[in-house]
Amino acid sequence: MASVKQILEVEGKSLPVSNLDKILYPEAQFTKGQVIDYYTRVSPFILPHLQDRPVTMKRFPDGVDGKFFYQKNAPIYMPEWIPTFAVSRRSRNQKINYILLNDLPALIWSANFANLEIHPFLHQVPKTDQPTHIAFDLDPGEGTNILECARVALILRDVLKDMGLECFPKVSGSKGIQIYVPLNTNITYESTQPFAHAMAQFLEERESDLIISKMPKHLRAGKVFIDWSQNSETKTTICVYSLRAKTGIPYVSMPVEWKELSAAIKAGKKDRLYWQAADALKRIEKKKDLFQPVLNLKQKLPTEVMAYFQKSSSSKGRKRVNGKLSAYQAKRNFSRTPEPEDDKAQNKILKAGHRFVIQKHAASHLHYDFRLEMEGTLKSWAVPKGPPYKLNEKRLAMPTEDHPLGYLDFEGVIPKGQYGGGTVMVWDIGTYKVIDGHYQKGFLHITLEGKKLIGEWALLRSRKEKREVWFLSKIKKSMKPPSRKIEDSSALTNRSMEEIAAHPHVSWTSNYNSDQLEPESTLDLKALPASDLQFVDPMLAKLVDKPPNGSDWQYEVKWDGYRALVVRNKNRTIVYSRRGNILNRRFPTIANACAGLPDGCMVDGEIVAFGENGEPSFNLLQNSRGSYRKLHFYIFDLITYDSKDVRSLSFSDRRLLLERSVIPNLNEPVQLSDTFPATPEFLSAVKEQGLEGIVAKRINSSYESGQRSGAWMKYKTYHGQELVIGGYIPGNHGFDSLLIGYFDNEDKLIFITKLRNGFSPAIRRAVAAKFKGLETKTCPFANLPERRNARKGEALTAEVMRKCRWLEPKLVAQVEFTEWTPTNNLRHSSFAGLRDDKDPHTVRREREERITLPKSQ
């Protein structure tokens, strides 16, 4: 679908909106325009509940029937007037730059990008450790519905009332109900989560036939799960008055009155607890904001109850974790082995559950160790033949002792004589989810989301064997085995077993980003060659008709700007163009900002200008002469670090060095260009936002200067390329049209079209001023004159050529168009700007290369 844009003027802000007729809720035929209208009309009521709360966006570029993705980091194309708040990731120098939807323009901007569901935190910035309320999320298990949730809500209300606490219910807009207990005092999550957990456990004991407080889904059948875990500084909850995107109907998360819950239960009418957008607006107009007390009612949790909960929770936790590691610790001499002894040094950074690791272990016999994070340790099995890939294929899995969480990224050599001995590789690492089953019952149906394994597996304990024996089997569907190269390499360091054995000192810390599970690098660079820190030709991307996807690739936004390499050496900064020209005078703000680069460093990136609405604009960049205040430099690769040439490292290694050692020293307008999972959903979002395209990069690729090998691939959501100006037809303000073309493989200039569109009078005069000194009497195009019927409109026949003025082919124009015609012409072409960063003789016609990808991608 073509992106049809309009401009809305809202509270002094110009907001481009697009595709307002696009249907996002198909069952109700509810369009994007109606989504924007809903959020506009509900804004007086929803905005107070969003004020100063960071949000996670849940975006549906193709509507609720398409795939969605969560977005936490503020996108770099976001208007600068939308406030953000940076929150440090748990173990990284990086930060998550959360959006704050504090006013109507920001809310409309969010809706235009198909952010259907708005998920704020329970806290307000800057006090990210202090929730303003407690949330109980009542989730119906199989065989129950929202009416059973209403019964649990009333029970919970009565218990809280006995404690002197008032609470307020809202329907989620999906299957359940949420209960908010306003606090609005100086209390932290360290107090509220234990309270919520204990309340859920208490209600489970009291109403065991109806209520469950435990996480595993197989326990929830016929019961209502009280999800107490939402009371965390890392979790968000659907906002009151937000749309939901669970079905093809735009239901709303709405506050309700207690009497309405009782009436719905009595009548047995669950449809009384669902409101579509139009009905929700009518209800709000009548009842106003039923959730208003949540904003300002101050309440304190009972002191004596809190003291009991905190004491009970902390003592139980310590006993459970330490007991499980006793077998592991008894088998090792930690003065000799590099293995982690326990988790004392890492408790603060390894809190998140549901991670897995598979270690390839070359001991007396090669085998694989399969480990799942569970209850504060790693449940472990030895799988001699490795994980199965074929459907219903079953492999023996012998249980071993629990390992500490520090083992999640352990890679190195265990000395002989120590338990196990040999070389250990982190073969795969990622997250897992339990779909069904329970460890204690001897059955686990899990999904793995790793760097190598993606899909569903089952762990089953045999009842026939006298000793404890498990089996690991592939279920649902087969998976294509990793290639030989990937099979033989570490998921963390890309090293082989031989390389790990030879250089065990190359280590990776146990610091994880809870969102993407990427380790931080402490890679030893001593073996890399020295760099002279001189200009090198930048690596190039191959134009393709379909971008690759899958876990071997990462996406970046393709910026419409100037490619630039920046060198910092001996306290001097040099900004190079892609041709090796020095751009310091052209872009002084960028040069000054890059003074924060470490000495002995060279980075690759793009200089981009943004318009008032937050959209990249090459025309603004071309005419800014470096003074435009919205210039940014997005760094996307590292060429030299600490005077060492790092081009031979993998793309993932170079990115980690950037994130850890380069970017933390820099501030705006210099920043890291984000990478994204290589998924169709992100591609849809790029198209929806009207961005130029994406660049896909293979994560294990080296930096190939001046090459277009295919390790980087570019995909354009709209067409455009550089073309050479070889002449013009005179007219008002300097010219009527430009005569443009490209050089063929024989270095002949080929004429393709007359360019008339995209010029204002001022731009025409500015471009015409560049003609001075380039005039020539000789036509530079090798394929002129044309025949009279060579093209639609006026062909450049010998007669028409008498009107033309010729130029030496030294000017390069950026041209946008819809497509190439079969006659080698452009359809709907438009001038975007002049480029002085590209050699005219390198301008060739860009052709999309068709690529064939494996089915797994």
GROMACS .gro file of C-alpha atoms in nm, residues 89-94 349 409 492-493 507-513 517-523 653 656-657 659-660:
model
   29
   89ARG     CA    1   1.983  -0.150   3.127
   90ARG     CA    2   2.067  -0.381   3.411
   91SER     CA    3   2.422  -0.465   3.318
   92ARG     CA    4   2.510  -0.245   3.024
   93ASN     CA    5   2.652   0.096   2.962
   94GLN     CA    6   2.361   0.142   2.727
  349ILE     CA    7   2.258  -0.869   3.727
  409ASP     CA    8   2.813  -1.772   2.994
  492LEU     CA    9   2.913  -1.574   2.221
  493THR     CA   10   3.260  -1.538   2.070
  507SER     CA   11   3.650  -1.394   2.794
  508TRP     CA   12   3.300  -1.252   2.796
  509THR     CA   13   3.139  -1.116   3.110
  510SER     CA   14   2.819  -1.249   3.264
  511ASN     CA   15   2.632  -0.925   3.200
  512TYR     CA   16   2.312  -0.963   3.007
  513ASN     CA   17   2.059  -0.731   2.855
  517LEU     CA   18   2.062  -1.149   2.589
  518GLU     CA   19   2.371  -0.997   2.430
  519PRO     CA   20   2.697  -1.035   2.628
  520GLU     CA   21   2.940  -0.753   2.677
  521SER     CA   22   3.284  -0.808   2.526
  522THR     CA   23   3.620  -0.803   2.696
  523LEU     CA   24   3.781  -0.935   2.377
  653ASP     CA   25   3.186  -0.821   1.797
  656LEU     CA   26   2.966  -0.481   2.111
  657LEU     CA   27   3.293  -0.285   2.117
  659GLU     CA   28   2.832  -0.020   2.261
  660ARG     CA   29   3.072  -0.086   2.546
   0.00000   0.00000   0.00000
